Tab-separated table of C-alpha atoms in Angstrom:
chain	number	residue	atom	x	y	z
W	1	GLY	CA	-0.938	17.641	24.298
W	2	SER	CA	-2.330	14.784	26.272
W	3	LEU	CA	-3.242	11.540	24.538
W	4	PRO	CA	-7.029	11.979	24.948
W	5	ALA	CA	-6.822	15.521	23.543
W	6	ARG	CA	-4.749	14.414	20.531
W	7	THR	CA	-7.056	11.457	19.909
W	8	GLY	CA	-10.136	13.673	20.091
W	9	SER	CA	-8.512	16.144	17.717
W	10	ARG	CA	-7.675	13.388	15.219
W	11	HIS	CA	-11.210	12.041	15.457
W	12	MET	CA	-12.659	15.486	14.727
W	13	GLN	CA	-10.248	15.923	11.797
W	14	LEU	CA	-11.306	12.546	10.409
W	15	GLN	CA	-14.995	13.477	10.774
W	16	GLU	CA	-14.569	16.904	9.165
W	17	ASP	CA	-12.295	15.901	6.271
W	18	PRO	CA	-12.363	12.116	5.796
W	19	PRO	CA	-10.401	10.398	3.046
W	20	VAL	CA	-12.607	9.148	0.220
W	21	GLY	CA	-14.022	5.706	0.952
W	22	VAL	CA	-13.086	5.352	4.634
W	23	SER	CA	-14.438	6.301	8.031
W	24	GLY	CA	-13.364	5.646	11.590
W	25	ALA	CA	-13.862	6.534	15.234
W	26	PRO	CA	-12.349	5.520	18.563
W	27	SER	CA	-14.098	2.861	20.616
W	28	GLU	CA	-16.405	4.247	23.314
W	29	ASN	CA	-14.517	2.437	26.081
W	30	ASN	CA	-10.941	2.595	24.777
W	31	ILE	CA	-9.523	5.577	22.887
W	32	MET	CA	-6.553	3.443	21.859
W	33	GLN	CA	-8.829	1.104	19.874
W	34	TRP	CA	-10.439	2.448	16.716
W	35	ASN	CA	-13.214	1.016	14.594
W	36	ALA	CA	-12.934	1.732	10.898
W	37	VAL	CA	-14.818	1.007	7.700
W	38	ILE	CA	-13.298	0.864	4.246
W	39	PHE	CA	-16.088	1.084	1.693
W	40	GLY	CA	-16.219	-1.050	-1.412
W	41	PHE	CA	-15.837	-4.557	-0.021
W	42	LEU	CA	-19.227	-6.244	0.290
W	43	SER	CA	-18.239	-9.847	0.848
W	44	LYS	CA	-15.544	-11.898	2.485
W	45	MET	CA	-12.359	-11.859	0.485
W	46	PHE	CA	-8.928	-13.393	0.565
W	47	HIS	CA	-5.911	-11.153	0.847
W	48	PRO	CA	-2.464	-12.517	1.691
W	49	ASN	CA	-1.750	-9.645	4.083
W	50	VAL	CA	-4.991	-9.914	6.081
W	51	TYR	CA	-5.173	-12.624	8.715
W	52	ALA	CA	-8.327	-14.629	9.481
W	53	ASP	CA	-8.831	-12.632	12.707
W	54	GLY	CA	-8.805	-9.363	10.734
W	55	SER	CA	-5.270	-8.317	11.678
W	56	ILE	CA	-3.492	-6.516	8.863
W	57	CYS	CA	0.144	-6.839	7.910
W	58	LEU	CA	1.221	-3.392	6.757
W	59	ASP	CA	4.647	-1.877	7.315
W	60	ILE	CA	3.344	1.321	8.955
W	61	LEU	CA	1.392	-0.804	11.441
W	62	GLN	CA	4.393	-2.998	12.174
W	63	ASN	CA	8.068	-2.057	11.929
W	64	ARG	CA	7.740	1.357	10.224
W	65	TRP	CA	5.318	2.867	12.740
W	66	SER	CA	5.711	6.565	13.515
W	67	PRO	CA	3.555	8.812	15.695
W	68	THR	CA	3.516	11.277	12.792
W	69	TYR	CA	0.954	9.082	11.000
W	70	ASP	CA	-2.590	10.206	11.606
W	71	VAL	CA	-5.684	8.032	11.395
W	72	SER	CA	-6.505	9.257	7.897
W	73	SER	CA	-3.093	8.281	6.517
W	74	ILE	CA	-3.268	4.841	8.139
W	75	LEU	CA	-6.758	4.144	6.786
W	76	THR	CA	-5.726	5.373	3.344
W	77	SER	CA	-2.648	3.099	3.398
W	78	ILE	CA	-4.811	0.109	4.293
W	79	GLN	CA	-7.287	1.026	1.551
W	80	VAL	CA	-4.515	1.296	-1.050
W	81	SER	CA	-2.957	-2.023	-0.018
W	82	LEU	CA	-6.327	-3.765	-0.397
W	83	HIS	CA	-7.025	-2.193	-3.792
W	84	LEU	CA	-3.562	-2.961	-5.125
W	85	PHE	CA	-3.870	-6.646	-4.344
W	86	ASN	CA	-1.093	-8.560	-6.018
W	87	ASN	CA	-0.679	-12.308	-5.543
W	88	TYR	CA	3.069	-11.874	-5.753
W	89	VAL	CA	3.414	-9.220	-3.040
W	90	VAL	CA	3.010	-10.877	0.323
W	91	LEU	CA	4.290	-8.722	3.159
W	92	CYS	CA	3.835	-11.283	5.936
W	93	HIS	CA	3.204	-14.999	6.510
């Protein structure tokens, strides 16, 4: 399993069986960079774990990263963290 083959496989899996409310695909020029959409947010919003540049503070993207996570599970985790917004739960900053 080379990296491009695994990435292509994960992209196909995401296209064939996407989690509800999310979509994503690798960048045309860089398979290590993905573009994703989480449906349901129509305007700018404040969230204590999303930086102004769009970076997201989420444990599985930071110190709890594991190659066992697939794109679907990462997008779902981000979606859940945005929906469960709690002013008292700030993971970073």
